[in-house]
Structures are given as structure tokens and as C-alpha cells.
Coordinates of C-alpha atoms and ligand atoms in Angstrom, one line a residue:
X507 CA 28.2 40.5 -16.6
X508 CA 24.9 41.7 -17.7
X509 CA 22.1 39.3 -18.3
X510 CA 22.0 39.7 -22.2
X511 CA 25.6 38.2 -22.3
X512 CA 24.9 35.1 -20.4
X513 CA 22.1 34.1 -22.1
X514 CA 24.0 34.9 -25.4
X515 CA 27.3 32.8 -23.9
X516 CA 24.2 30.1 -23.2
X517 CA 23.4 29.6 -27.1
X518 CA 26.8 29.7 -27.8
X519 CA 27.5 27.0 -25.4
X520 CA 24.8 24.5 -27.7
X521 CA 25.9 26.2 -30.5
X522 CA 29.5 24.7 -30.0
X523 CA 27.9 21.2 -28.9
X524 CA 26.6 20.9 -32.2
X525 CA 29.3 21.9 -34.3
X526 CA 31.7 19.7 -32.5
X527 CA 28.6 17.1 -32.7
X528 CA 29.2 17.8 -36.7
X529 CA 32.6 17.6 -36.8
X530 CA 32.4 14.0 -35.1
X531 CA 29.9 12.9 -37.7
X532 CA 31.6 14.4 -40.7
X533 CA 35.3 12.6 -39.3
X534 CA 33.4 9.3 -38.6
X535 CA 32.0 9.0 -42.2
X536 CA 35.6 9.9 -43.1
X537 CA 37.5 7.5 -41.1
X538 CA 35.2 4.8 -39.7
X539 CA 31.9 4.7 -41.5
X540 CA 31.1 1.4 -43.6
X541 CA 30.0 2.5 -47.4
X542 CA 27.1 1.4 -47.4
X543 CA 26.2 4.1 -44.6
X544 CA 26.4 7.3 -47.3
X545 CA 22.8 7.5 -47.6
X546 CA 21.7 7.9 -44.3
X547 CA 24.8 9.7 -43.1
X548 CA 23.8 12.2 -45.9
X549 CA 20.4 12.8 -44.3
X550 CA 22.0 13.1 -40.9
X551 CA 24.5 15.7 -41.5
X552 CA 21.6 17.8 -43.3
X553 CA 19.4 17.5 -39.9
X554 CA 22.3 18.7 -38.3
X555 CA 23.1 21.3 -40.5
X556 CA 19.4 22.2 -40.4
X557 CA 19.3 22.6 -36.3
X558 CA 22.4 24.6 -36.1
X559 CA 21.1 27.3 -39.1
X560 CA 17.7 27.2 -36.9
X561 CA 19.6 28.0 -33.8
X562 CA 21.8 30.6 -34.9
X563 CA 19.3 32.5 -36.6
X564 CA 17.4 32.3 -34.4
X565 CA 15.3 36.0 -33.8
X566 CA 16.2 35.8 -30.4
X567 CA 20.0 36.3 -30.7
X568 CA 19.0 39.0 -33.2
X569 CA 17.5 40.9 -30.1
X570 CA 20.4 39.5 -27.5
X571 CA 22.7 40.9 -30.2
X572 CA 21.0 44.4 -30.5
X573 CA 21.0 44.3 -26.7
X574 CA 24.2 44.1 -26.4
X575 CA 25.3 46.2 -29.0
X576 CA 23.8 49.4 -27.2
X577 CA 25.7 48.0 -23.9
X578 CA 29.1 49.8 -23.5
X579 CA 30.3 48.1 -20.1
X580 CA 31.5 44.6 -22.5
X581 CA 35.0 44.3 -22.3
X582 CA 37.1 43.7 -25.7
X583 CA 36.7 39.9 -25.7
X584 CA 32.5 40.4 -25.3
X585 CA 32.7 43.3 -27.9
X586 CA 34.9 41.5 -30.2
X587 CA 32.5 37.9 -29.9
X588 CA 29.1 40.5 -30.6
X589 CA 30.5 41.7 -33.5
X590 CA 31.8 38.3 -34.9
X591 CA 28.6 36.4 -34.3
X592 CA 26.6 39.2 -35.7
X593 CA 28.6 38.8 -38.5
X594 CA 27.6 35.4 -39.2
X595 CA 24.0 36.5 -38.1
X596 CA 23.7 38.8 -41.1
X597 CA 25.4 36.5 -43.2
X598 CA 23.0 33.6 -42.6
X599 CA 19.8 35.5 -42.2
X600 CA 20.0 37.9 -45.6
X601 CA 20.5 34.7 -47.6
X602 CA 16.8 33.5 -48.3
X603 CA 16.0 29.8 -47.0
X604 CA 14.7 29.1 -50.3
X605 CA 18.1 30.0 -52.0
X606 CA 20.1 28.2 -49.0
X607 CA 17.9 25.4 -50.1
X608 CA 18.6 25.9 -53.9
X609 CA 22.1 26.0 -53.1
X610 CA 22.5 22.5 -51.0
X611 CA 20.7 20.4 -53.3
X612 CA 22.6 22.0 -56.9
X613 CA 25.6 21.4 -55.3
X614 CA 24.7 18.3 -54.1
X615 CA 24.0 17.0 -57.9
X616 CA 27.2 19.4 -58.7
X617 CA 29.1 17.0 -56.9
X618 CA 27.3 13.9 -57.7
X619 CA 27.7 15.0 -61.2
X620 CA 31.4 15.9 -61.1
X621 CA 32.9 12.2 -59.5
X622 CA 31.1 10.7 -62.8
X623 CA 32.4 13.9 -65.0
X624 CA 36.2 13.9 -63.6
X625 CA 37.2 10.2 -64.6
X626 CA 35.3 10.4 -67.9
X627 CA 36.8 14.0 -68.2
X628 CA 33.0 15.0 -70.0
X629 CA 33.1 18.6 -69.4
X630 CA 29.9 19.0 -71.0
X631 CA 28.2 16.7 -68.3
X632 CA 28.9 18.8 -65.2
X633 CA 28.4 22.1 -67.1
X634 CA 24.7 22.6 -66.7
X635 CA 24.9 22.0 -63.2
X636 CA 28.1 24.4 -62.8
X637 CA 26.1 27.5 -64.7
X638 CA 23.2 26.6 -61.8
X639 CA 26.1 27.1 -59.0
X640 CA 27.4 30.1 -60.3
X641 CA 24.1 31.6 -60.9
X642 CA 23.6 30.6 -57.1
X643 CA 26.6 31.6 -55.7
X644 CA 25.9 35.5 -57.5
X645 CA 22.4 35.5 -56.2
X646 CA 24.0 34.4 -52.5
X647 CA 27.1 37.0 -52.8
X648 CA 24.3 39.8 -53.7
X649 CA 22.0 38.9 -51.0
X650 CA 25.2 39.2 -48.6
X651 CA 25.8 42.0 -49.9
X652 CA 29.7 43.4 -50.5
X653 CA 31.0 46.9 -50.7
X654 CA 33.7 46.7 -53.4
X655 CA 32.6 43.7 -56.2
X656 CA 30.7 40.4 -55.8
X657 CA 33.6 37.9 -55.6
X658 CA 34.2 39.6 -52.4
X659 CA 31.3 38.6 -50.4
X660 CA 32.1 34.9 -51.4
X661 CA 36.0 35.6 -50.2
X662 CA 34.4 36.9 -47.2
X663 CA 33.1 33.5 -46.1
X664 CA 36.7 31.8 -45.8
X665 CA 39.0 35.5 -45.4
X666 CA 37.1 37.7 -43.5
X667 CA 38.1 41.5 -43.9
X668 CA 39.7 40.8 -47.0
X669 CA 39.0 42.3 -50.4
X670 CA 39.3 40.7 -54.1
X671 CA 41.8 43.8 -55.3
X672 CA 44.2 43.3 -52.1
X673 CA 44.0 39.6 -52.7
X674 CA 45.0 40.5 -56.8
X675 CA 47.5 42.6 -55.7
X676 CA 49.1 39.7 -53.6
X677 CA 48.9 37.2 -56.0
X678 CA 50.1 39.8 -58.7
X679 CA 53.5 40.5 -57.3
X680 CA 53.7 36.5 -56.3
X681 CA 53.4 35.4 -59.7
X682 CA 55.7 37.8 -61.7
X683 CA 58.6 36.5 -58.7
X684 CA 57.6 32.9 -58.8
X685 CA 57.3 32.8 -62.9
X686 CA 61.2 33.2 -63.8
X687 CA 62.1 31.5 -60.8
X688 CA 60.5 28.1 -61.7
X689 CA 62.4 28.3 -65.4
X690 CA 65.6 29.0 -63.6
X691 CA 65.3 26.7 -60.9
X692 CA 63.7 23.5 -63.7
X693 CA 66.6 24.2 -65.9
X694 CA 68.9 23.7 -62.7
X695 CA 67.3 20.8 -61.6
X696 CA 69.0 17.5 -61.2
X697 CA 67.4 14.1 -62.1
X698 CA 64.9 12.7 -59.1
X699 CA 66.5 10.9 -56.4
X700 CA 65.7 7.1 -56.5
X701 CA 64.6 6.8 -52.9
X702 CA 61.5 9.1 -54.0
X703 CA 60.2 5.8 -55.5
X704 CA 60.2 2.9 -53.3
X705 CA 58.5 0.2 -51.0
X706 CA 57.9 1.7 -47.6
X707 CA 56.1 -0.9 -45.5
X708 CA 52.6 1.6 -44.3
X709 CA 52.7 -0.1 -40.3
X710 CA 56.1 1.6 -40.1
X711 CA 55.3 4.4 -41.5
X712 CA 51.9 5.4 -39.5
X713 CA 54.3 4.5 -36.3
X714 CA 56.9 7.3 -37.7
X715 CA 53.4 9.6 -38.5
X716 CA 52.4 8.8 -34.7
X717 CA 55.5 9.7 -33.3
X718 CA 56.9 12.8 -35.3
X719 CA 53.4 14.5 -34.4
X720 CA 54.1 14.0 -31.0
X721 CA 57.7 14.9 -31.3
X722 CA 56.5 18.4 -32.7
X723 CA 54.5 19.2 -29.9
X724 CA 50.6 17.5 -30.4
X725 CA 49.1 16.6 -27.5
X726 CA 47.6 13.1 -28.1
X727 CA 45.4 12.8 -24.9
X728 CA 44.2 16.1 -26.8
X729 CA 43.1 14.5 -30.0
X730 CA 43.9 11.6 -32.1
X731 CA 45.8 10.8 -36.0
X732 CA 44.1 8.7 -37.9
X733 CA 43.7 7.4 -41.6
X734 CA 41.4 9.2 -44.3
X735 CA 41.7 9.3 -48.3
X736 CA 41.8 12.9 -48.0
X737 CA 43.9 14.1 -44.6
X738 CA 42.0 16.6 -42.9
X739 CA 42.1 18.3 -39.3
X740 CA 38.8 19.3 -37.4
X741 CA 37.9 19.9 -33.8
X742 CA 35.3 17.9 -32.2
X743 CA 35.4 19.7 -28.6
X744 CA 38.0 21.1 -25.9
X745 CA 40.8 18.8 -25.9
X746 CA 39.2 16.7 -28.7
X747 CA 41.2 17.8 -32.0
X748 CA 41.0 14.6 -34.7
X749 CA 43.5 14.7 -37.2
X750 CA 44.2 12.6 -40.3
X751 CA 46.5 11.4 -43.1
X752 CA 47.2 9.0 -45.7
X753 CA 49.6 6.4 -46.4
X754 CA 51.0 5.5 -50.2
X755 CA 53.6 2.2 -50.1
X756 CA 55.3 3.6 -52.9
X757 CA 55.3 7.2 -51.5
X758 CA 57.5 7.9 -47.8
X759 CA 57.4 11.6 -48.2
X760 CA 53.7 12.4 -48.8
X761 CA 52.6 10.6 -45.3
X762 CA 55.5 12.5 -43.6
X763 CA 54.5 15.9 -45.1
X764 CA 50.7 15.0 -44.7
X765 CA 51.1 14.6 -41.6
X766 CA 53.3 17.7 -40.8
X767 CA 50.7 19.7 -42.5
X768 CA 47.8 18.2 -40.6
X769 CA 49.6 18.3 -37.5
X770 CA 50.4 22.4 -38.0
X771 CA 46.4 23.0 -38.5
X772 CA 45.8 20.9 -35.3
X773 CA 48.6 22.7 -33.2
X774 CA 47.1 26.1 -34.1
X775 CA 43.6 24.1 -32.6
X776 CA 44.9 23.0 -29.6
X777 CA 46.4 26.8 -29.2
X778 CA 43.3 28.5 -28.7
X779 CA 42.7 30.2 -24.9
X780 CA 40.0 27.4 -22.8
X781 CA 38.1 29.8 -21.5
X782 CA 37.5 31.6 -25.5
X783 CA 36.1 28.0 -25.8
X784 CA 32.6 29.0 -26.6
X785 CA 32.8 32.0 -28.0
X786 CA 33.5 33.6 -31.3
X787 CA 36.9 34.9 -30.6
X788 CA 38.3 31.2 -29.4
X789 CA 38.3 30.2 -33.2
X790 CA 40.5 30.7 -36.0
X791 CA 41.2 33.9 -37.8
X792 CA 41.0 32.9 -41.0
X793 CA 41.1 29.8 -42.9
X794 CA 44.2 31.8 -44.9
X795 CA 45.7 31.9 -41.4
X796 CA 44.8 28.4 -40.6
X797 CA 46.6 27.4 -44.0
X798 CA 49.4 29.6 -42.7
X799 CA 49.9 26.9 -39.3
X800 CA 50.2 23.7 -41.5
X801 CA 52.3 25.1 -44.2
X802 CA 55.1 26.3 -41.6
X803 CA 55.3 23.2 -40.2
X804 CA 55.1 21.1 -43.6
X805 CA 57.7 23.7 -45.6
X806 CA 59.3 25.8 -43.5
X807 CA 60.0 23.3 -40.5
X808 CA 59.6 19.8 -42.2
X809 CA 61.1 20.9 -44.9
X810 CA 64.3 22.7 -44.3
X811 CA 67.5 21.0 -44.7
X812 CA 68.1 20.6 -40.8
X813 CA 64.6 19.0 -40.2
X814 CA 65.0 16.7 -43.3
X815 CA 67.9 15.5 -42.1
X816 CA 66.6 14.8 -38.5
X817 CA 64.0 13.2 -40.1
X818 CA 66.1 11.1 -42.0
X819 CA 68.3 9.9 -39.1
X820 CA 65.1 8.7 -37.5
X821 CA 63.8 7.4 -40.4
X822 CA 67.1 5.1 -40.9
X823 CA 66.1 3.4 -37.3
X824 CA 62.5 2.5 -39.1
X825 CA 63.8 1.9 -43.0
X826 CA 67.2 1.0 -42.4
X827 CA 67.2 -1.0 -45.8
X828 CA 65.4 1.6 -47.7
X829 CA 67.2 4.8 -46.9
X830 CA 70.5 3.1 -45.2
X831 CA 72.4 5.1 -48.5
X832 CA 70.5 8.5 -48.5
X833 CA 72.5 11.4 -47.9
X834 CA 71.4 13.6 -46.3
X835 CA 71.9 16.5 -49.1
X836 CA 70.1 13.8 -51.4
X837 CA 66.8 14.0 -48.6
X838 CA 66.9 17.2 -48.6
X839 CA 66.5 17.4 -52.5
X840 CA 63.9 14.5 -52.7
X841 CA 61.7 16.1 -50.1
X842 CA 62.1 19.4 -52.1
X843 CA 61.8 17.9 -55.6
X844 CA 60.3 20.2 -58.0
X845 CA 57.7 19.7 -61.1
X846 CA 56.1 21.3 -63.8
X847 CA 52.8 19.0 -63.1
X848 CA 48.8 19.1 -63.9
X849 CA 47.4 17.9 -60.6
X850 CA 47.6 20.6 -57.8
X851 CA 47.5 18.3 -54.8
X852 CA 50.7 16.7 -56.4
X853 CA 52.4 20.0 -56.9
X854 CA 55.1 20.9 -55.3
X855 CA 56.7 23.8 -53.3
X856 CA 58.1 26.0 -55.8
X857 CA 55.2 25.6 -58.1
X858 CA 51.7 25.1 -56.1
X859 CA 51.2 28.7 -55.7
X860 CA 51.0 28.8 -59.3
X861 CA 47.6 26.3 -59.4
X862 CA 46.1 28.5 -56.8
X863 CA 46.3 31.9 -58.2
X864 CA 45.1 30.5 -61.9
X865 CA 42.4 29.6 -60.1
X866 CA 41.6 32.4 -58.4
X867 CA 42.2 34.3 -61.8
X868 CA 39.3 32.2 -63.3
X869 CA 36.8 32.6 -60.4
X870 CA 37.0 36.3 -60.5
X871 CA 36.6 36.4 -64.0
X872 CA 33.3 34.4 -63.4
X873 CA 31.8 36.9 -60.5
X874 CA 33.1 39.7 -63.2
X875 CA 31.2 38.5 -65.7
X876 CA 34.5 38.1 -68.0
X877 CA 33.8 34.4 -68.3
X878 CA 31.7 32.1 -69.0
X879 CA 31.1 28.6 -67.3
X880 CA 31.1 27.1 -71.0
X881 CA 34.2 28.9 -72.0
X882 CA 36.4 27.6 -68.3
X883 CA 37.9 24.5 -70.1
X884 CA 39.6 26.7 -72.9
X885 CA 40.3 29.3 -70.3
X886 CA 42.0 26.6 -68.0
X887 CA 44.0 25.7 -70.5
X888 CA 45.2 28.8 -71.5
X889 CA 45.9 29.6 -67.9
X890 CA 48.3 26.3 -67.7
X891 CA 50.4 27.3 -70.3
X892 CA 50.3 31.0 -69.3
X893 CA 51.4 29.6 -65.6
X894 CA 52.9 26.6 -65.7
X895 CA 54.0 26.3 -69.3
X896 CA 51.9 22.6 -69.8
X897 CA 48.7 22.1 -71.3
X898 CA 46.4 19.5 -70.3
X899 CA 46.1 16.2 -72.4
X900 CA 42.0 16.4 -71.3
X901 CA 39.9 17.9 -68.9
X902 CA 40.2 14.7 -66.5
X903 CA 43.5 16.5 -65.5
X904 CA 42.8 19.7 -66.1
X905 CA 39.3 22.2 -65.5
X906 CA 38.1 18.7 -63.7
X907 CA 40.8 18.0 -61.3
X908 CA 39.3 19.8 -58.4
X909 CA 35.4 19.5 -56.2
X910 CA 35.7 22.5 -55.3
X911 CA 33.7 24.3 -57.8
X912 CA 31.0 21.6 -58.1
X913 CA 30.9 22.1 -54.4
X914 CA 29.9 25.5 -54.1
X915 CA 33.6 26.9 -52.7
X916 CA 34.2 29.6 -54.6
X917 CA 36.5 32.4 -53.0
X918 CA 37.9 28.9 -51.3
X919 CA 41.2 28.3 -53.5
X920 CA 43.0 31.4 -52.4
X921 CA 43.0 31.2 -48.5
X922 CA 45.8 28.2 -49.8
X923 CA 48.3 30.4 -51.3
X924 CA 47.5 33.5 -48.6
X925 CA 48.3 31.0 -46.3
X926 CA 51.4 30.1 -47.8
X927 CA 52.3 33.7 -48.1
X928 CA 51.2 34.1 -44.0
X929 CA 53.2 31.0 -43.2
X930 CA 56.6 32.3 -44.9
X931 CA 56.1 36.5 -43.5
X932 CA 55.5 35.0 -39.9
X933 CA 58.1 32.4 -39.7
X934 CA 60.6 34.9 -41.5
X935 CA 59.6 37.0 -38.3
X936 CA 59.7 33.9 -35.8
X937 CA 63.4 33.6 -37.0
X938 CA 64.5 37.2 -36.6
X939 CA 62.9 37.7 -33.3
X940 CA 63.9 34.2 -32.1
X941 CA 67.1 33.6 -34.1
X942 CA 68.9 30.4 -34.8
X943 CA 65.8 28.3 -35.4
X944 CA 67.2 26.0 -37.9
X945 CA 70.4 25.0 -36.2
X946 CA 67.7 23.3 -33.7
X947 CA 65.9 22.0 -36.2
X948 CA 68.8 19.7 -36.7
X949 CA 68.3 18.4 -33.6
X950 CA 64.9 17.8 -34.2
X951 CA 63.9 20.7 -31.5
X952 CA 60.8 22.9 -32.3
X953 CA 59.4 23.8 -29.4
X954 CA 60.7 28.1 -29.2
X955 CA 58.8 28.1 -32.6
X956 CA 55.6 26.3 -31.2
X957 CA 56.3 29.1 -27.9
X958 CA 56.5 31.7 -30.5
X959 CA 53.3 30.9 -32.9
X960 CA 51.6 30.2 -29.4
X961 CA 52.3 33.7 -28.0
X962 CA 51.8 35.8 -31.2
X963 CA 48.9 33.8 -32.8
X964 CA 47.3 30.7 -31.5
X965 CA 46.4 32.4 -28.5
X966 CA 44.8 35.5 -30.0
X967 CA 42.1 33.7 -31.5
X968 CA 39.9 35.6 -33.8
X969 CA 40.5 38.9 -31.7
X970 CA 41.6 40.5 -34.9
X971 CA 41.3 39.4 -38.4
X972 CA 44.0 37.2 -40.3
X973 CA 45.4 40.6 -42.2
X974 CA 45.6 42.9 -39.1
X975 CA 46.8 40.1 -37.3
X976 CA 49.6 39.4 -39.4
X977 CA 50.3 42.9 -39.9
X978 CA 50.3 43.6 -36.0
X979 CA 52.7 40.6 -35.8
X980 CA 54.8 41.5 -38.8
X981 CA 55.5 45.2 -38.0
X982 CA 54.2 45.9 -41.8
X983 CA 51.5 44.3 -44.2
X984 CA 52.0 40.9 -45.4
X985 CA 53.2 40.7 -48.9
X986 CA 54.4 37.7 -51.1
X987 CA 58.2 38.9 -50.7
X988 CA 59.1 36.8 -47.9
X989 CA 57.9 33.5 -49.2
X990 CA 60.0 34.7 -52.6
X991 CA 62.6 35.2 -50.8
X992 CA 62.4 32.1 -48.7
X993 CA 62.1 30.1 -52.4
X994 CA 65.1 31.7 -53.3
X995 CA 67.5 31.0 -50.8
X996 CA 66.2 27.0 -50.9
X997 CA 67.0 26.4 -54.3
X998 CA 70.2 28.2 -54.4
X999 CA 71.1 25.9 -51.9
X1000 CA 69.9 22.6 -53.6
X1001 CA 71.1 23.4 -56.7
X1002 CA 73.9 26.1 -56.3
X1003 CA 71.7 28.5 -58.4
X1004 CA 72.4 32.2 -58.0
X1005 CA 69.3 34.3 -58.9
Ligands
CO1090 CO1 45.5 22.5 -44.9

């Protein structure tokens, strides 16, 4: 170990402290903090946030990182961690403080802006402050710097080492399978099972929530479930993973499914090697690939027809009076129910991907310069009824619907659909190498899947990105096919359909 390294693995070592010191702040306010703390907690979070920029840039890990750079005795892991936290280095130190500044506090009013804009669907009140973000997020993406176009460099924050065109090219060949394949599968459809609608008491349902992520392998003297509007998974330290959900009386299946998807991003946390724990490499490898974790456990796993039906039988013991006359081929369907609808986080299966890559469509066009930020409501529209065949009754439900924007997260939105795309290629995989997964799944047994994703991703870290990853894993590169595929063979099978 040369003397450069451990001082580096030193500020790493405080570096992690204080992200996991964020994360605990950041799942407090979400799940403990009394409203009238916002204000303070605002301030708080930005001292944080403040320290941690300070620290990782730093000029002293600039020289640690040069020193090491010329030092060819590092093994992979040390080579690997040096060139992912230089990474982040040049990322945070090209980007002028006084645009980092510029950037918090528009978005800040962004957001402010957009909770008053959204319910009053006033487009025309948020759109000053969206011009200033895009304006912002160009001047950020250029001091970043990209090699092929703009839109890259922003992509580049949430998928490293991939590029707008391969991401296009995806999406492309997702959209022109999943298009004719919602018409024939909504023309198939059958009228919504009853049991979709009910009164499901919330106690019983968090104790179904608390044991099913157990059942599925979450280690709860690891990390805790708990209760937020919006479910979310973050990692406060080693062994410390805080996961959340939500509960709707009226709603069974989006608890269940929240919490399946929640407790995939925190299995793929608890995965990581403990002795990567303060380095760069013990970390995700994308937030694509993250995405990839819960939606195998929500879709491919939760919702198959042998883990529905598990579920149900368990369920029965909990809602004997709600769901004593469910079938099991009538779960199956309700858990699988498809919808030509406006809100994204409502969508379902078949036709979320759909949300994501109009969306993605519209935020290249911005960084293109094809679009204007005044011209998105018209161009939203246009994309619904290009997409989804429905136009939106205001922009409440439509350009509104989402924070994202307001928030500064553009090149966010399409780590959700490569996800989806990563989560059906690598469980296709899982299933071939493995074989016989779903019969199991009947029984409610998951654990040679966990195994598998254990081996062949969770505990490769950030060793390689989420695309050579994948295609190291996969054999080939990772292409929409599989999840088409996937789609295809469930809805024949609901609905006898032959494509
Ligand atoms: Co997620």
C-alpha cells in the first residue's frame, strides 16, 4: 500500500461519514421530521451539502489523485476507485461555484414554484423559472464538458459511460415493439377486477409489507421499512440501509409493489462487498442498474403469476374477508392490470415505458435546441397522443405532473426505463442459466435469484459500468428485446392474446 492510497482511503473514509450523515437527515425529514422543521432542515442539508463539495474538491485529493495516477503497483480495485473518484473530481471542480450556486437556489424557487404551479396547472407560472434551469443546466453540461452532444454530460451524472444516441437507439426499438402491443393487448383487455378497489385495513397491511421484505431476503438488523409519501431506499452506513413505502386503504397492490420495488433497490445495497465500503467501487453502477434491482423484484418476481399467487395465499391469512373469493388467475390480472393513463407514477407495466421515453424525447430536444421551454406544454401534448393515444385535459396532469424538471434532473427520467430494460435482459439470463425460477416462485422461494444477482451484480460494485456490466453478464449488449418479449408472453397469458 503506498502512502498516497491511505491517505486517499482516509478522505474517503469522512467522505462516506457524511454522505451516510446526509442520507440520515434527508430520510428523517422524510419519515420523522415535524413540518414545521422544513426551514431549518433546509439550511442544514445545504451546510452539509456545502462540507462534503468542500471536501471532495478539495486541491489536496487533486494531488493524492495525480499521485496515484503515475503509480502502476494499485491493483484493479485501487485503479478502478482513482479513476471513479477522479471522475467525480472533474465533474465537481469544472463547474464554477458561482454556477453550483446559481443552480441550487433557481431550482430551489423551480421547485417552490412548481408545488404552487402543479395544482393550479399555471404553466405560465413556473416557466420563467424553468427557462433559468435550462439555461443552467447547458451552462453546467458545457462546463463538464461531453464528447458527443450536451445532453450527454447531464446523462452522465445518473448513467455513467452512456451516450444520448445509444440511449435513442434503445428507446427507439422499445417504442416501435411496445406501440402495437398496448392497442392489441387494450382491445383484449377484460373489465378491472373488483378486488382492485377495496378496504384494506393499513396495520395489516404494513405487517404483510414487514414480512414479505423479509421473506425475500432483506436483512432487517441491516436496515429498517418505514412510511414516507414518496417510498424511497437510501443507505445511511454499513448495515444501515432505510427503506420506505406507502400505504393507500383503498389500494392493496400499490403497498405490496412499493414495497417490492423498494426492497429490490435495498437488496442490491445490502449486496455490496464490506471491505469496498469506503471506496468508489463499493457503490452502485448506475442508477439505470439500480432501477434494474427494484423492477426485477416488483415485475419480474412480484409480479409473475406464481409469485402473485403465493402472495395471495398469504394475503388470504391477513384479508380473509377481502380476498377470501379471488382467484388466483383473477390476482394475477389485477396485479397486472393495464391503462392508457396521464400520471406516470400510476402507470402501469405494459405502458410506463412509454411516459419515460416521451420524456426523454422532450429533454433532448431541449439540450438540441429543437425546443423551447415555452413551446413543452404543446409538445407534451403532442407526445401523449403520439405515445399513449390520450391528451391531457390541463397541464395539472400533463407537462406539470412531474418535479423533476423544476428540480434540476434532467438526463434523470431515462435511467427508469434503462432500468426496466436491465431488469428484464438480466433476469431473462438469471432464468436460463438458473432454470425453473418461476415454479419456485409458487412457493414463494427466491433465494437462487437473490444468489444469482448477488454473484453476477451486487457484488461487483461499480467495478465496471452499468452497460459493460450488463453486457459482460448478458453475453451480448443489452437491448429492449428481452423486456418485449417478456411483455409478450404475460399478456398472452392473461388474456389468451397471440401476437
Ligand atoms: Co426505484
Amino acid at each position: 500500500m503506498t502512502d498516497a492510497w491511505n491517505k486517499l482511503v482516509e478522505r474517503l473514509e469522512e467522505l462516506t461519514d457524511l454522505y451516510g450523515i446526509a442520507g440520515l437527515v434527508e430520510w428523517d425529514q422524510a419519515v420523522l421530521m415535524p413540518s414545521k422543521g422544513g426551514a431549518s432542515r433546509a439550511r442544514a442539508s445545504a451546510t452539509i451539502g456545502g462540507i462534503m463539495h468542500a471536501r471532495l474538491t478539495d486541491p489536496a485529493v487533486g494531488d493524492l489523485l495525480g499521485e496515484l495516477e503515475a503509480d502502476d503497483s494499485l491493483d484493479d480495485v485501487q485503479t478502478r476507485s482513482v479513476e471513479l473518484l477522479r471522475r467525480e473530481y472533474d465533474r465537481e471542480t469544472k463547474v464554477p461555484a458561482k454556477l453550483v450556486r446559481e443552480l441550487t437556489e433557481t431550482t430551489n424557487f423551480a421547485y417552490q414554484a412548481w408545488t404552487e404551479a402543479k395544482p393550479a396547472s399555471d404553466f405560465a407560472a413556473i416557466e420563467p423559472h424553468l427557462k433559468k434551469v435550462v439555461e443552467l443546466k447547458k451552462e453546467q453540461a458545457d462546463a463538464i464538458g461531453y464528447e458527443g452532444e450536451r445532453y450527454d454530460a447531464l446523462l452522465d451524472l445518473y448513467e455513467p459511460g452512456m451516450t444520448s444516441v445509444e440511449v435513442e437507439t434503445m428507446f427507439e426499438e422499445l417504442v416501435e415493439g411496445l406501440r402495437p402491443m398496448v392497442d392489441t393487448v387494450l382491445d383484449a383487455r377484460a373489465p378491472r377486477p373488483e378486488f382492485l378497489s377495496g378496504n384494506y385495513e393499513v396495520d395489516r397491511q404494513e405487517r404483510f409489507s414487514q414480512w414479505l421484505t423479509r421473506h425475500i431476503g432483506f436483512d432487517a438488523d441491516a436496515g429498517r421499512l418505514d412510511t414516507s409519501p414518496h417510498p424511497f431506499t437510501i443507505m445511511v452506513g454499513q448495515g444501515d440501509i432505510r427503506q420506505t413505502t406507502r400505504y393507500n386503504e383503498s389500494d392493496l397492490p400499490s403497498s405490496i409493489y412499493a414495497t417490492l420495488h423498494e426492497t429490490g433497490h435495498a437488496l442490491y445495497d445490502q449486496g455490496f462487498p464490506e471491505r469496498w465500503h469506503d471506496l468508489p467501487v463499493g457503490s452502485y453502477a448506475s442508477l439505470g442498474m439500480h432501477e434494474s434491482q427494484s423492477r426485477m423484484w416488483e415485475n419480474q418476481v412480484g409480479r409473475s403469476r406464481d409469485f402473485a399467487s403465493f402472495m395471495l395465499r398469504e394475503l388470504k391469512k391477513l384479508f380473509e374477508t377481502e380476498l377470501g373469493s379471488v382467484t388466483p388467475d383473477e390476482f394475477f390480472e389485477g396485479v397486472n392490470y393495464p391503462e392508457r393513463s396521464m400520471i406516470r407514477v400510476e402507470a402501469d407495466e405494459l405502458t410506463y415505458n412509454l411516459h419515460i421515453v416521451m420524456r426523454f424525447e422532450l429533454e433532448l430536444a431541449l439540450f438540441r435546441d429543437e425546443l423551447e421551454v415555452a413551446d413543452l406544454p404543446e409538445a407534451w401534448n403532442v407526445k401523449m397522443e403520439q405515445h399513449l393515444g390520450i391528451r391531457p385535459g390541463n397541464d395539472g396532469e400533463g407537462v406539470l405532473q412531474d418535479m423533476h424538471w423544476a428540480g434540476g434532473m434532467q438526463g434523470y427520467f431515462p435511467t427508469y426505463s434503462l432500468g426496466t430494460i436491465y431488469s428484464a435482459a438480466l433476469f431473462d439470463k438469471a432464468n436460463r442459466d438458473l432454470g425453473g425460477l418461476e415454479g419456485e416462485f409458487g412457493k414463494g422461494e427466491t433465494s437462487r435469484l437473490l444468489d444469482w444477482l448477488r454473484t453476477n451484480i451486487h457484488s461487483k460494485g461499480h467495478m465496471l459500468d452499468a452497460k459493460d456490466l450488463a453486457t459482460k453478464v448478458l453475453g451480448e449488449q443489452p437491448s429492449a428485446q428481452p423486456l418485449l418479449d417478456y411483455l409478450k408472453g404475460k399478456y398472452s397469458d392473461i388474456y389468451s392474446i397471440t401476437f
